[in-house]
Coordinates of C-alpha atoms and ligand atoms in Angstrom, one line a residue:
X206 CA 14.5 -1.1 -22.3
X207 CA 12.7 2.0 -24.4
X208 CA 10.0 3.9 -22.0
X209 CA 7.7 5.8 -24.7
X210 CA 4.5 8.0 -23.2
X211 CA 1.2 6.9 -24.6
X212 CA -0.5 8.0 -27.0
X213 CA -4.0 6.1 -26.5
X214 CA -6.4 7.7 -24.1
X215 CA -10.0 6.4 -23.9
X216 CA -12.7 8.4 -21.8
X217 CA -15.4 5.7 -21.9
X218 CA -15.4 1.9 -21.3
X219 CA -17.3 1.5 -24.2
X220 CA -14.9 2.9 -26.7
X221 CA -12.2 0.2 -24.9
X222 CA -13.9 -3.2 -26.5
X223 CA -13.7 -4.7 -23.1
X224 CA -15.8 -8.4 -23.0
X225 CA -19.1 -7.7 -22.7
X226 CA -19.4 -9.7 -19.5
X227 CA -16.9 -7.2 -18.2
X228 CA -19.3 -4.2 -19.0
X229 CA -22.4 -5.7 -17.5
X230 CA -19.8 -6.2 -14.4
X231 CA -19.3 -3.0 -14.5
X232 CA -22.7 -2.0 -14.4
X233 CA -23.9 -3.6 -11.2
X234 CA -20.2 -2.3 -9.5
X235 CA -22.1 1.6 -10.4
X236 CA -19.0 1.9 -12.3
X237 CA -20.0 4.5 -15.7
X238 CA -16.4 6.3 -16.8
X239 CA -12.9 5.3 -16.2
X240 CA -10.3 7.0 -13.9
X241 CA -7.6 9.1 -15.8
X242 CA -5.3 6.0 -15.2
X243 CA -8.0 3.3 -16.3
X244 CA -8.7 5.6 -19.4
X245 CA -4.4 5.4 -20.1
X246 CA -3.7 1.5 -19.1
X247 CA -6.7 -0.6 -20.3
X248 CA -6.5 0.6 -23.8
X249 CA -2.6 0.5 -24.0
X250 CA -2.4 -3.0 -22.5
X251 CA -5.0 -4.2 -24.6
X252 CA -2.7 -3.0 -27.6
X253 CA -0.4 -5.8 -26.5
X254 CA 2.7 -3.3 -24.9
X255 CA 4.5 -3.5 -21.9
X256 CA 3.2 -0.6 -19.3
X257 CA 4.6 1.0 -16.1
X258 CA 2.1 3.0 -14.5
X259 CA 2.8 5.2 -11.6
X260 CA -0.5 5.4 -9.8
X261 CA -1.9 7.3 -7.4
X262 CA -3.1 5.4 -4.2
X263 CA -6.9 5.0 -4.7
X264 CA -7.1 5.2 -8.1
X265 CA -9.0 2.6 -9.7
X266 CA -5.9 0.5 -10.6
X267 CA -6.8 -2.5 -9.9
X268 CA -9.6 -2.3 -12.1
X269 CA -7.0 -1.2 -14.6
X270 CA -5.2 -4.2 -14.9
X271 CA -8.5 -6.3 -14.2
X272 CA -10.5 -5.1 -17.1
X273 CA -7.5 -5.5 -19.8
X274 CA -6.2 -9.2 -18.3
X275 CA -10.2 -10.4 -18.5
X276 CA -10.7 -8.9 -21.6
X277 CA -7.4 -11.2 -22.5
X278 CA -8.1 -14.1 -21.6
X279 CA -11.6 -14.3 -23.4
X280 CA -10.0 -13.7 -26.4
X281 CA -7.1 -16.3 -25.9
X282 CA -8.0 -19.2 -24.9
X283 CA -5.4 -20.9 -23.8
X284 CA -3.6 -17.7 -22.1
X285 CA -3.5 -17.3 -18.5
X286 CA -2.5 -14.3 -16.0
X287 CA -0.5 -14.2 -12.9
X288 CA -0.9 -11.4 -10.8
X289 CA 1.6 -10.6 -7.8
X290 CA 0.5 -8.5 -4.6
X291 CA 3.2 -8.1 -1.7
X292 CA 0.4 -8.8 1.3
X293 CA -2.2 -11.0 1.8
X294 CA -4.7 -8.7 2.8
X295 CA -4.0 -7.4 -1.0
X296 CA -3.7 -10.0 -2.5
X297 CA -7.3 -10.9 -1.1
X298 CA -8.3 -7.7 -1.6
X299 CA -7.5 -8.1 -5.7
X300 CA -8.7 -11.7 -5.8
X301 CA -11.9 -10.6 -5.0
X302 CA -12.2 -7.7 -7.6
X303 CA -11.8 -10.4 -9.8
X304 CA -14.6 -12.8 -8.7
X305 CA -17.1 -10.0 -9.3
X306 CA -15.3 -9.0 -12.6
X307 CA -15.5 -12.3 -13.7
X308 CA -18.9 -13.8 -12.3
X309 CA -20.4 -14.6 -16.1
X310 CA -17.3 -15.3 -17.5
X311 CA -15.4 -18.9 -17.1
X312 CA -12.4 -18.4 -15.7
X313 CA -10.7 -20.8 -13.5
X314 CA -8.9 -18.2 -10.4
X315 CA -6.6 -19.1 -7.5
X316 CA -5.6 -17.6 -4.6
X317 CA -1.8 -17.9 -3.5
X318 CA -0.9 -16.8 -0.3
X319 CA 0.6 -17.9 2.4
X320 CA -1.3 -18.6 6.1
X321 CA -3.4 -20.8 4.8
X322 CA -3.2 -24.4 3.3
X323 CA -0.4 -24.8 0.8
X324 CA -1.8 -28.4 -0.6
X325 CA -5.5 -27.2 -1.3
X326 CA -3.0 -24.5 -3.3
X327 CA -1.2 -26.8 -5.4
X328 CA -3.8 -28.7 -6.4
X329 CA -5.4 -25.7 -8.0
X330 CA -2.1 -24.6 -9.0
X331 CA -2.1 -28.2 -11.4
X332 CA -5.1 -27.9 -12.5
X333 CA -3.7 -24.6 -14.3
X334 CA -5.7 -21.7 -13.2
X335 CA -6.1 -19.3 -15.7
X336 CA -5.9 -17.0 -13.1
X337 CA -3.4 -16.7 -10.3
X338 CA -3.4 -13.8 -7.7
X339 CA -0.5 -14.4 -5.6
X340 CA 2.0 -13.3 -3.0
X341 CA 5.6 -13.8 -4.2
X342 CA 6.6 -15.2 -1.4
X343 CA 4.1 -18.2 -1.4
X344 CA 4.1 -18.3 -5.1
X345 CA 7.8 -18.8 -5.3
X346 CA 7.4 -21.2 -2.7
X347 CA 5.0 -23.5 -4.8
X348 CA 7.4 -22.8 -8.0
X349 CA 10.7 -24.5 -6.0
X350 CA 9.2 -26.8 -3.7
X351 CA 6.9 -28.5 -6.5
X352 CA 9.1 -27.8 -9.4
X353 CA 6.1 -26.3 -11.6
X354 CA 6.6 -24.1 -14.4
X355 CA 4.4 -21.0 -15.5
X356 CA 3.3 -22.0 -18.8
X357 CA 1.3 -19.7 -21.1
X358 CA 1.1 -17.5 -18.2
X359 CA 0.5 -14.2 -20.9
X360 CA 0.3 -11.7 -18.7
X361 CA 1.7 -10.9 -15.7
X362 CA 0.9 -8.3 -13.2
X363 CA 3.4 -6.5 -10.7
X364 CA 1.5 -4.5 -8.5
X365 CA 2.7 -2.7 -5.6
X366 CA 6.4 -2.8 -7.0
X367 CA 8.3 -0.7 -5.0
X368 CA 6.4 -1.9 -1.9
X369 CA 7.2 -5.6 -2.8
X370 CA 10.9 -4.7 -3.3
X371 CA 11.1 -3.0 -0.1
X372 CA 9.9 -5.8 1.7
X373 CA 12.8 -7.9 -0.3
X374 CA 11.4 -10.0 -2.9
X375 CA 13.6 -9.3 -4.9
X376 CA 15.0 -12.5 -5.6
X377 CA 11.2 -14.1 -5.4
X378 CA 10.8 -12.1 -8.4
X379 CA 13.4 -13.2 -10.1
X380 CA 13.0 -16.8 -9.4
X381 CA 9.3 -16.2 -10.4
X382 CA 10.8 -14.8 -13.8
X383 CA 12.5 -17.9 -14.5
X384 CA 10.1 -19.9 -14.5
X385 CA 8.0 -18.1 -16.9
X386 CA 8.0 -19.7 -20.3
X387 CA 7.4 -17.9 -23.9
X388 CA 6.1 -14.1 -24.9
X389 CA 4.1 -12.5 -22.4
X390 CA 2.9 -8.9 -21.1
X391 CA 4.2 -7.4 -18.3
X392 CA 1.9 -4.7 -16.3
X393 CA 3.5 -3.0 -13.7
X394 CA 1.8 -0.6 -11.1
X395 CA 4.1 1.3 -8.5
X396 CA 3.8 4.7 -6.2
X397 CA 7.4 5.4 -6.9
X398 CA 9.4 4.4 -10.0
X399 CA 13.1 4.7 -8.3
X400 CA 16.3 2.6 -9.0
X401 CA 15.3 -0.7 -7.4
X402 CA 11.9 -0.4 -9.2
X403 CA 13.6 0.2 -12.6
X404 CA 15.7 -3.1 -12.3
X405 CA 12.9 -5.6 -11.7
X406 CA 11.3 -3.3 -15.2
X407 CA 14.3 -4.0 -17.0
X408 CA 14.3 -8.2 -16.2
X409 CA 10.8 -8.5 -16.9
X410 CA 9.8 -6.2 -19.5
X411 CA 10.2 -6.0 -23.4
X412 CA 11.9 -3.6 -25.3
X413 CA 9.4 -1.3 -26.0
X414 CA 7.6 -0.3 -22.1
X415 CA 4.6 2.5 -21.6
X416 CA 4.8 4.6 -18.9
X417 CA 1.8 6.1 -17.5
X418 CA 2.1 8.5 -15.0
X419 CA -0.9 10.4 -13.0
X420 CA -0.2 13.5 -13.2
X421 CA -0.7 13.6 -8.7
X422 CA 1.0 10.0 -8.8
X423 CA 3.2 11.1 -5.9
X424 CA 0.6 13.4 -4.0
X425 CA -2.4 13.2 -1.8
X426 CA -5.6 13.5 -3.2
X427 CA -7.1 16.9 -3.2
X428 CA -9.9 15.7 -1.4
X429 CA -8.3 14.5 1.7
X430 CA -8.0 17.4 4.6
X431 CA -5.2 16.7 6.7
X432 CA -4.4 18.1 10.3
X433 CA -1.2 18.1 12.8
X434 CA -1.1 17.9 16.1
X435 CA 2.0 19.0 18.0
X436 CA 2.1 17.6 21.5
X437 CA 4.1 15.7 23.9
X438 CA 4.6 11.9 23.9
X439 CA 2.4 11.6 27.3
X440 CA -0.7 13.6 25.7
X441 CA -1.2 11.2 22.6
X442 CA -3.6 8.5 23.8
X443 CA -5.7 11.4 25.7
X444 CA -5.9 13.2 22.6
X445 CA -6.9 10.3 20.3
X446 CA -10.2 9.7 22.4
X447 CA -10.6 13.2 21.8
X448 CA -10.4 12.9 17.8
X449 CA -12.1 9.4 17.8
X450 CA -15.2 11.1 19.4
X451 CA -15.2 13.8 17.0
X452 CA -14.6 11.7 13.9
X453 CA -17.8 10.1 11.9
X454 CA -17.1 7.3 10.4
X455 CA -14.1 4.5 10.0
X456 CA -11.0 5.3 11.5
X457 CA -7.9 3.4 10.5
X458 CA -4.9 4.3 13.8
X459 CA -1.3 3.4 12.6
X460 CA 0.8 2.8 15.2
X461 CA 5.0 2.3 14.9
X462 CA 5.2 -1.3 15.5
X463 CA 3.8 -4.8 16.6
X464 CA 4.3 -3.6 20.5
X465 CA 2.4 -0.5 20.1
X466 CA 0.0 -1.5 18.6
X467 CA -1.2 -4.3 21.2
X468 CA -1.1 -1.6 23.4
X469 CA -3.1 1.1 22.2
X470 CA -5.6 -1.3 20.7
X471 CA -6.0 -2.7 24.4
X472 CA -6.1 0.8 25.4
X473 CA -9.2 1.2 23.0
X474 CA -10.9 -1.7 24.4
X475 CA -10.6 -1.0 27.4
X476 CA -12.1 2.4 26.8
X477 CA -14.7 0.5 25.2
X478 CA -14.6 1.7 21.3
X479 CA -15.5 -0.5 18.4
X480 CA -12.1 -1.7 18.2
X481 CA -9.7 -4.3 16.7
X482 CA -6.1 -4.4 15.9
X483 CA -4.1 -6.0 12.9
X484 CA -0.1 -6.8 12.7
X485 CA 1.8 -9.1 11.0
X486 CA 2.3 -11.1 14.0
X487 CA -1.5 -12.2 14.3
X488 CA -2.4 -15.8 12.9
X489 CA -3.5 -15.3 9.0
X490 CA -7.1 -16.5 10.5
X491 CA -6.6 -13.8 13.2
X492 CA -6.2 -10.8 10.4
X493 CA -8.9 -12.1 7.6
X494 CA -11.6 -12.0 10.5
X495 CA -10.4 -8.4 11.8
X496 CA -10.2 -7.3 8.0
X497 CA -13.5 -8.8 7.9
X498 CA -15.4 -7.6 10.2
X499 CA -13.9 -3.5 9.3
X500 CA -14.8 -4.0 6.3
X501 CA -18.2 -4.7 7.4
X502 CA -18.4 -2.2 9.6
X503 CA -18.4 -4.3 13.1
X504 CA -15.3 -2.6 13.9
X505 CA -15.4 1.4 13.7
X506 CA -11.7 1.7 14.6
X507 CA -8.4 -0.2 13.2
X508 CA -5.3 -0.3 14.9
X509 CA -2.4 -1.5 12.7
X510 CA 0.8 -1.3 11.7
X511 CA 2.1 -0.8 8.2
X512 CA 0.9 -4.1 7.6
X513 CA -2.1 -2.7 5.5
X514 CA -1.0 1.1 4.7
X515 CA -0.9 0.3 1.3
X516 CA -3.5 -0.6 -1.1
X517 CA -6.2 -1.4 0.8
X518 CA -9.0 -0.6 -0.2
X519 CA -12.2 -0.1 2.6
X520 CA -15.0 2.9 1.5
X521 CA -16.1 3.7 4.6
X522 CA -12.7 4.8 5.9
X523 CA -13.1 8.4 6.9
X524 CA -10.2 9.3 8.9
X525 CA -6.6 7.7 9.1
X526 CA -4.6 9.0 12.3
X527 CA -1.0 8.6 12.2
X528 CA -0.5 8.1 16.0
X529 CA 3.3 6.8 15.3
X530 CA 4.8 8.7 12.2
X531 CA 6.3 5.6 9.9
X532 CA 9.6 4.7 9.6
X533 CA 9.4 5.4 6.0
X534 CA 8.4 8.7 4.2
X535 CA 6.3 6.9 1.3
X536 CA 4.2 4.8 3.3
X537 CA 3.2 8.3 4.8
X538 CA 1.6 8.9 1.6
X539 CA 0.5 5.3 1.7
X540 CA -1.3 5.6 4.8
X541 CA -2.9 8.6 4.1
X542 CA -4.0 6.9 0.6
X543 CA -6.2 4.8 2.9
X544 CA -9.0 7.2 2.8
X545 CA -10.9 10.1 0.3
X546 CA -10.9 7.5 -2.2
X547 CA -12.2 6.9 -5.4
X548 CA -14.0 10.8 -5.2
X549 CA -14.9 10.3 -1.6
X550 CA -13.7 13.0 1.1
X551 CA -11.7 12.0 4.3
X552 CA -9.2 13.6 7.3
X553 CA -6.0 12.4 8.1
X554 CA -4.6 13.6 11.6
X555 CA -1.1 13.1 12.5
X556 CA 0.2 13.3 15.8
X557 CA 3.7 14.8 15.6
X558 CA 6.1 14.8 18.8
X559 CA 9.3 16.2 19.5
X560 CA 11.5 13.5 19.0
X561 CA 10.1 13.3 15.4
X562 CA 12.3 15.9 14.1
X563 CA 14.0 14.1 11.2
X564 CA 10.8 12.0 9.7
X565 CA 8.7 15.1 10.0
X566 CA 11.1 16.9 7.2
X567 CA 11.1 13.8 5.6
X568 CA 7.1 13.8 5.2
X569 CA 6.6 17.7 5.0
X570 CA 6.0 17.2 1.0
X571 CA 2.5 15.4 1.9
X572 CA 1.8 18.0 4.1
X573 CA 0.9 20.9 2.1
X574 CA -2.1 22.5 3.1
X575 CA -2.3 20.7 6.4
X576 CA -3.5 22.4 9.0
X577 CA -0.9 22.4 12.3
X578 CA -2.2 23.0 15.2
X579 CA 0.4 23.1 19.1
X580 CA -1.8 21.3 21.5
X581 CA 1.3 21.4 23.8
X582 CA 2.1 25.4 24.0
X583 CA 5.7 24.2 25.2
X584 CA 6.1 22.2 22.7
X585 CA 9.6 22.3 20.1
X586 CA 11.3 20.1 18.2
X587 CA 14.7 18.0 19.5
X588 CA 17.3 18.3 17.8
X589 CA 19.3 14.6 17.6
X590 CA 21.4 15.4 14.9
X591 CA 25.1 14.0 15.0
X592 CA 26.6 17.7 15.2
X593 CA 24.3 19.1 17.9
X594 CA 25.4 15.6 19.9
X595 CA 29.3 16.7 18.9
X596 CA 28.7 20.4 19.9
X597 CA 27.0 19.5 23.4
X598 CA 29.9 17.2 24.4
X599 CA 32.7 19.9 23.0
X600 CA 31.0 22.8 25.3
X601 CA 30.9 20.2 28.1
X602 CA 27.3 21.4 29.2
X603 CA 24.8 18.9 30.0
X604 CA 22.0 21.5 29.6
X605 CA 19.0 20.5 26.9
X606 CA 19.0 22.8 24.6
X607 CA 16.2 22.2 21.0
X608 CA 15.8 23.6 18.3
X609 CA 13.6 24.1 14.9
X610 CA 16.3 25.1 12.3
X611 CA 19.0 22.3 13.8
X612 CA 16.6 20.0 12.6
X613 CA 18.2 20.7 9.1
X614 CA 21.4 18.8 9.9
X615 CA 19.5 16.2 11.7
X616 CA 18.3 14.5 8.1
X617 CA 21.8 14.9 7.0
X618 CA 22.9 12.7 9.5
X619 CA 22.8 8.6 9.3
X620 CA 23.0 7.6 12.2
X621 CA 20.2 6.7 14.1
X622 CA 17.1 5.1 13.1
X623 CA 19.1 1.5 12.1
X624 CA 20.3 1.0 15.2
X625 CA 17.8 3.0 17.7
X626 CA 15.8 0.2 19.8
X627 CA 12.7 0.4 17.2
X628 CA 14.8 -1.8 15.1
X629 CA 14.6 -4.7 16.8
X630 CA 10.9 -4.4 17.5
X631 CA 8.6 -6.0 14.9
X632 CA 7.2 -3.1 12.8
X633 CA 4.4 -4.7 10.5
Ligands
AMP1179 P1 -8.2 1.1 -6.2 O1 -6.8 1.9 -6.6 O2 -7.9 -0.3 -7.8 O3 -8.1 0.2 -4.5 O4 -9.2 1.2 -6.6 C1 -9.7 2.4 -5.5 C2 -11.7 2.5 -5.4 O5 -12.0 3.0 -6.4 C3 -12.1 1.1 -5.5 O6 -13.0 0.9 -4.3 C4 -12.6 1.0 -6.7 O7 -13.9 0.0 -6.9 C5 -13.2 2.4 -7.3 N1 -13.4 2.5 -8.3 C6 -11.8 2.0 -9.7 N2 -12.4 2.2 -10.9 C7 -13.4 2.8 -10.5 C8 -14.4 4.4 -11.5 N3 -13.7 3.9 -12.9 N4 -15.3 4.9 -11.3 C9 -15.5 4.9 -9.8 N5 -15.1 4.4 -8.9 C10 -14.0 3.2 -9.1

């Protein structure tokens, strides 16, 4: 696989030779100028090359591939396209964008996700829809149980590739790849490009690949104001109420696991907030209802797990609260990317407790310029490093000490998270 930097960049949709129906749809959506990623990804993918785009959250990546795919489908009568997204919510969101774009185009589309009736999806798939938007798990199930082959799929999109691999979808992606027949183009979107993303790219992609890397791909957007609150765990609930009372607009409060999500959701309901919660333990029907009500503004405060940390696009989210820190540093970047999208401003508030030493160090790179407030005047990080525990044992003292410097060795230690009680709790 030869990775090249793109030479094509077009700064207006009019120059891109898009299908006229798409130009009209863009106008209806009040979208007039391509974003940075669109100005490179659209012309390069319309040229037929494989594309890897390392795209900033909220950079307009859905339209970047949707406009290109629909133009290709309009030009090639027999061609079909498959879009893979990591979660049901994302797949539904992408499906909606496609439906809006191709309102005036005769393109049959099908949504293939878990949690809804399989038989209806099989019937739709058997009719060979031109466009399939799917999660890899459910797509793979259909392919295996119904022995379907993905014929004439000439374009495949792997959206949030890094997330998909984190979620353990590599085997499903490999099966899907095996069922594809004929030449095709692959467009891969990912917030980061590590070894595992590269190996999936190798599997799907042709010899020549264009890599588009938006300059700020791995950093929060400038319009995002960040605040870090250093406080004791016992102060978190009260402080959250203060922050919610001060906040304007929609809020997503991220918690660390399903249990905390339930408890905090209930706490806020008891205080009379227009709130609800979402996590992977709810039925698909419940998840859909909560997301619909949140999108429509009936729910102002949504308490969530990292299930919705990525890709979710709800314009009126003006605030993100990291009530618990995530288990992976990249999820932090995705969480705060739910606000300050598409040129809007937004605020992210992050609660940090003394035992968050290790993760706090890891997310520092995403907190540049953040205002740090010591809510608890006594606040000090607890050093949980192996070295520290060892030294304590050696000294034979039970006295608890804490230090900020010690967190350096904490980040090196490998013990911890995997064996902690948290590991047993359902995170998403
Ligand atoms: P995405 O990164 O695909 O989740 O898109 C984030 C948001 O940006 C969505 O609400 C889009 O409707 C919006 N958007 C996408 N492209 C443009 C554009 N060229 N101009 C203005 N808004 C856009």
